[in-house]
CSV table of C-alpha atoms in Angstrom, one decimal:
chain,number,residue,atom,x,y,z
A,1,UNK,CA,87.3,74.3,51.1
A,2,UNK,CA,86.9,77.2,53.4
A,3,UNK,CA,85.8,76.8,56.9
A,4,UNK,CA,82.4,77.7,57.7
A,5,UNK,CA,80.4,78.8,60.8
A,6,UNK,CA,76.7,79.4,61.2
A,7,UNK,CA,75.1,80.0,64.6
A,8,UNK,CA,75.0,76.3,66.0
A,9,UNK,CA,77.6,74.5,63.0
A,10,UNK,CA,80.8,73.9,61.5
A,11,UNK,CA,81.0,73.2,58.1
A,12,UNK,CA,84.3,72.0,57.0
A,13,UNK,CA,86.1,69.5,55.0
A,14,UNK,CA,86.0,65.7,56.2
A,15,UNK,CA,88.8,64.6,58.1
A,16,UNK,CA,90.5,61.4,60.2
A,17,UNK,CA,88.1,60.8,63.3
A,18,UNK,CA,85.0,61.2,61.2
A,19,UNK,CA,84.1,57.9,60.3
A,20,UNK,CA,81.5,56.9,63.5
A,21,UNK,CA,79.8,59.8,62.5
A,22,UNK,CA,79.4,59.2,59.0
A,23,UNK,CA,78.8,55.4,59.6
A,24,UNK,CA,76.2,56.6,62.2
A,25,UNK,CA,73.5,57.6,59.3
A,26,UNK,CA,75.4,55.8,56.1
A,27,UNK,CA,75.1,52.7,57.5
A,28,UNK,CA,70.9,52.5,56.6
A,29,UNK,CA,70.0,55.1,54.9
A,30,UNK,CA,66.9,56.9,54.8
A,31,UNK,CA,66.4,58.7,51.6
A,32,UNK,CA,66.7,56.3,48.6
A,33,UNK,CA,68.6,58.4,47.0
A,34,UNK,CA,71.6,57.6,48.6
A,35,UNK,CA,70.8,53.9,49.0
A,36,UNK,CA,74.5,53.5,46.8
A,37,UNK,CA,76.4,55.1,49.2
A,38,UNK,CA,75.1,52.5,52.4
A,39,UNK,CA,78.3,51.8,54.3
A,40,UNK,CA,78.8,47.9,55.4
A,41,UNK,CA,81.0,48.8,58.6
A,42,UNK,CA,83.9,50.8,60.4
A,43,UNK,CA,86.2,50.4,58.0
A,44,UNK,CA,84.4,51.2,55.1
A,45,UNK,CA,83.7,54.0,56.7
A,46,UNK,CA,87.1,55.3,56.8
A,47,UNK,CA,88.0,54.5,53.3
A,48,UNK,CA,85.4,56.7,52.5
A,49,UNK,CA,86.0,59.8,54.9
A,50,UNK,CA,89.6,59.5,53.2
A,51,UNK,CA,88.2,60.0,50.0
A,52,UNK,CA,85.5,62.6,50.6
A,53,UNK,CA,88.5,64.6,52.4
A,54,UNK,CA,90.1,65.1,49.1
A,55,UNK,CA,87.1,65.9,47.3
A,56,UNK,CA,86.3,69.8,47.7
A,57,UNK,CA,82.6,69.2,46.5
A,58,UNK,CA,81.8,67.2,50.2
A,59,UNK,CA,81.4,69.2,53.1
A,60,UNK,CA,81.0,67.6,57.1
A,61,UNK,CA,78.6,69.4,59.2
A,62,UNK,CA,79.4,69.4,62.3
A,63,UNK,CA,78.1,70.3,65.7
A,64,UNK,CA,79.6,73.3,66.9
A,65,UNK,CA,80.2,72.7,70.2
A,66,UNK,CA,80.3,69.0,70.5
A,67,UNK,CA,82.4,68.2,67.2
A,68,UNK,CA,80.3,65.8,65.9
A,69,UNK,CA,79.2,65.7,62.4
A,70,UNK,CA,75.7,64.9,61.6
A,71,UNK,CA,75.4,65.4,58.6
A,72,UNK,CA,77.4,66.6,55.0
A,73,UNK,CA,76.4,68.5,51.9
A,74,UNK,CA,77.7,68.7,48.6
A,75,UNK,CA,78.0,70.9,45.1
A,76,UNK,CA,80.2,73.3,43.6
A,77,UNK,CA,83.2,71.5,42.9
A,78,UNK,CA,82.3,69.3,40.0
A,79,UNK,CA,84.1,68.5,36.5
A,80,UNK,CA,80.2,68.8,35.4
A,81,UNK,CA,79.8,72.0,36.3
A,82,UNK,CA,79.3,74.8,33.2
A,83,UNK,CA,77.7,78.2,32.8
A,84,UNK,CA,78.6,79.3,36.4
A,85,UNK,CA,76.1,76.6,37.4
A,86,UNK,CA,76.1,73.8,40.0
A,87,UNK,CA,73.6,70.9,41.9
A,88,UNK,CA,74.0,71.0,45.8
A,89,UNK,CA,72.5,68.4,47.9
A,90,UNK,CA,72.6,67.7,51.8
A,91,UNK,CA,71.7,64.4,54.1
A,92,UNK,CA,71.0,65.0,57.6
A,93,UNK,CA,71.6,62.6,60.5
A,94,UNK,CA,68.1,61.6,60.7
A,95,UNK,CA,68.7,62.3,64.4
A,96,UNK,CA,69.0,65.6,64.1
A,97,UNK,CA,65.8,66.2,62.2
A,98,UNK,CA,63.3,68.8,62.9
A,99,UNK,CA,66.0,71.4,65.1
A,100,UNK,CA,66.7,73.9,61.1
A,101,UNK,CA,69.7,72.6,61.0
A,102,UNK,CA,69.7,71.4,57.5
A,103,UNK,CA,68.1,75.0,56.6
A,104,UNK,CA,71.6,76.3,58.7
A,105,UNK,CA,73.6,73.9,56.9
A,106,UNK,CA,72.6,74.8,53.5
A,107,UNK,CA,72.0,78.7,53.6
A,108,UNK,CA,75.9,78.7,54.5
A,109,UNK,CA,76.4,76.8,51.5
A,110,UNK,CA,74.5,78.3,49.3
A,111,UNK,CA,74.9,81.9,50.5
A,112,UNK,CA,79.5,80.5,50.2
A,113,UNK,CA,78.7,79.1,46.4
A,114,UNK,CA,76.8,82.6,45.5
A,115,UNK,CA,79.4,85.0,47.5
A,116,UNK,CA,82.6,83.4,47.7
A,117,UNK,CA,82.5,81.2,44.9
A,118,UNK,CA,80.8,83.4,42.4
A,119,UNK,CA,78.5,80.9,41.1
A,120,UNK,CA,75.2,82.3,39.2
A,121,UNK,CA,73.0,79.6,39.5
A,122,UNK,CA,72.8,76.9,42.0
A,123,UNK,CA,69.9,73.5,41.6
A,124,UNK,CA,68.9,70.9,43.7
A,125,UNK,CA,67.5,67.2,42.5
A,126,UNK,CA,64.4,66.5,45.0
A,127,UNK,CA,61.9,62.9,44.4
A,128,UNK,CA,58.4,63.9,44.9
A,129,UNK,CA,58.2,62.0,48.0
A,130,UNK,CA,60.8,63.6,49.9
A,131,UNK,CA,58.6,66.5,51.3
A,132,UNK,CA,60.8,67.5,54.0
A,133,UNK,CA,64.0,68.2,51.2
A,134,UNK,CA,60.9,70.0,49.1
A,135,UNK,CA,60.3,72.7,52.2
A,136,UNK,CA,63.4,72.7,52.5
A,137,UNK,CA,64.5,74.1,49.1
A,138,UNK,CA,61.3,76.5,49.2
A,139,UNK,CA,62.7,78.1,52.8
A,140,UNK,CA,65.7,78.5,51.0
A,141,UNK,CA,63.9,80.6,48.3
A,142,UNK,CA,64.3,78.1,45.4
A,143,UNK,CA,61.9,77.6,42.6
A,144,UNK,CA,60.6,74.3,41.6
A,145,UNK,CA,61.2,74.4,38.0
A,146,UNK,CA,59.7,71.3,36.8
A,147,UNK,CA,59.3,67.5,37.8
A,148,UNK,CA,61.1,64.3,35.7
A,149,UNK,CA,58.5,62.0,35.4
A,150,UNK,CA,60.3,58.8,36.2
A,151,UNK,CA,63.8,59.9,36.3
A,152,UNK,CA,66.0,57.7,37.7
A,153,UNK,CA,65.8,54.4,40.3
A,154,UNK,CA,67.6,54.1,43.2
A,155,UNK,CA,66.0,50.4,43.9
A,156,UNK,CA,64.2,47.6,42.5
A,157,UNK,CA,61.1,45.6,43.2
A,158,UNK,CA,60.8,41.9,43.8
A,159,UNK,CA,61.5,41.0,40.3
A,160,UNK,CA,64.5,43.1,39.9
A,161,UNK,CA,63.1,45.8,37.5
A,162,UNK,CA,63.7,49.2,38.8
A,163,UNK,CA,61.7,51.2,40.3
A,164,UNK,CA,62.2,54.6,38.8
A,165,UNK,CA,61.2,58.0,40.9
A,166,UNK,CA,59.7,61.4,39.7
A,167,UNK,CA,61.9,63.9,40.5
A,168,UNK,CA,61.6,67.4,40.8
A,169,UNK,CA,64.1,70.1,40.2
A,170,UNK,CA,64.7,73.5,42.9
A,171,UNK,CA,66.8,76.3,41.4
A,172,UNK,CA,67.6,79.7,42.2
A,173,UNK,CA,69.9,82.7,40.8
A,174,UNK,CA,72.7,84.1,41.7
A,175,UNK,CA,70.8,88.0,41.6
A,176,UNK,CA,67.6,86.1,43.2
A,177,UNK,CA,69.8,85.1,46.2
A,178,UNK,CA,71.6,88.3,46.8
A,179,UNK,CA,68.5,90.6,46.9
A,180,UNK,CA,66.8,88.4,49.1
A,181,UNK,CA,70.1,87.3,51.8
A,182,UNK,CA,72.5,89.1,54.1
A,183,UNK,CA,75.9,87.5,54.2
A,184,UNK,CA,75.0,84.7,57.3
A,185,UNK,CA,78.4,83.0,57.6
A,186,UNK,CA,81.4,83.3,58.9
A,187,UNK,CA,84.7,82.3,57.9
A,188,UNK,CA,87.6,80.7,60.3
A,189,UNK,CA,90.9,80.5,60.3
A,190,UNK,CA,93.2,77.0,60.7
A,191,UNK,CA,93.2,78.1,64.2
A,192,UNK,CA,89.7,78.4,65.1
A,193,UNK,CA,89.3,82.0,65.0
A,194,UNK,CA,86.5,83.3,63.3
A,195,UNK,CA,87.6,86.1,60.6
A,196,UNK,CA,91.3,84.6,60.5
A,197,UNK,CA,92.8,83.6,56.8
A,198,UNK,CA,92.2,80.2,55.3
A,199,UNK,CA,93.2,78.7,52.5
A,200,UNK,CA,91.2,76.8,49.5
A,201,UNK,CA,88.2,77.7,48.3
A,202,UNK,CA,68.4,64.1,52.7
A,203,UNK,CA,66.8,66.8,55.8
């Protein structure tokens, strides 16, 4: 993946030295949606940095000047993906809520998927709860297209039956995106330097 920087971020591939942070907001997750990917400890952790770092589709935001990733998002390197077409997604540190930088965070994304990437449609899963991700997806200029009525579950009641969520679905084109956005990131080089060569491609 290509290195990214926004105003206040880095977003970049996972790496060795990112598991606190990631075990900082995996270890209870918010959003049900990714109740499945709760982390029990440290070490879990770590296993699972290691495997996010091979996996192009999972991006680390990061903090540009203290380092620390609060945060990932993820699309556009699926097996799934056909027709030019993709699902992105984010989940924000809870602890950095309400400073825009999940808006930062995913216009980089989508504006890299759209430019860099050549994709021609991009869509996001949202539960009609979630009214933060909803905003979200509408200040990125996405469309709500249509709501699942009960979808998929992410947990279970008392009995053990599932408890199944509406879910809506955001989407926006390729042509949509560029007549409405400026190019607003900047790519770095392995060195740091913004403009050098690189190689590789919840709120």
């Amino acid at each position: 993946m290509q290195i990214i920087e926004t105003e206040r971020l880095i977003l970049r591939p996972f790496r060795e030295g990112d598991a606190a942070d990631l075990f900082a907001y995996l270890r209870a997750p918010t959003a049900p949606c990714f109740l499945s990917l709760k982390l029990a400890d440290l070490a879990e952790a770590e296993i699972e940095v290691r495997k996010r770092a091979l996996d192009e589709g999972c991006v680390a935001i990061c903090l540009k000047q203290a380092g620390q990733v609060i945060g990932d998002l993820f699309g556009g390197a699926g097996e799934d993906e056909e027709d030019e077409t993709a699902s992105v997604g984010w989940n924000l540190n809870p602890q950095f809520g309400g400073r825009g930088y999940a808006f930062e965070a995913a216009r980089a994304l989508l504006d890299h998927l759209f430019r860099a990437k050549g994709f021609r449609r991009l869509y996001a899963y949202v539960e009609d709860h979630n009214k933060p991700s909803q905003r979200l997806c509408e200040k990125l200029g996405m469309r709500r297209e249509g709501v699942f009525v009960e979808f998929v579950s992410f947990t279970k009641d008392d009995a053990g039956n599932p408890i199944y969520e509406n879910t809506m679905q955001y989407a926006i084109l390729r042509r949509e995106w560029m007549s409405g956005a400026s190019a607003i990131w900047q790519p770095l080089g392995k060195t740091g330097v913004a403009g050098a060569e690189t190689s590789g491609d919840g709120v």
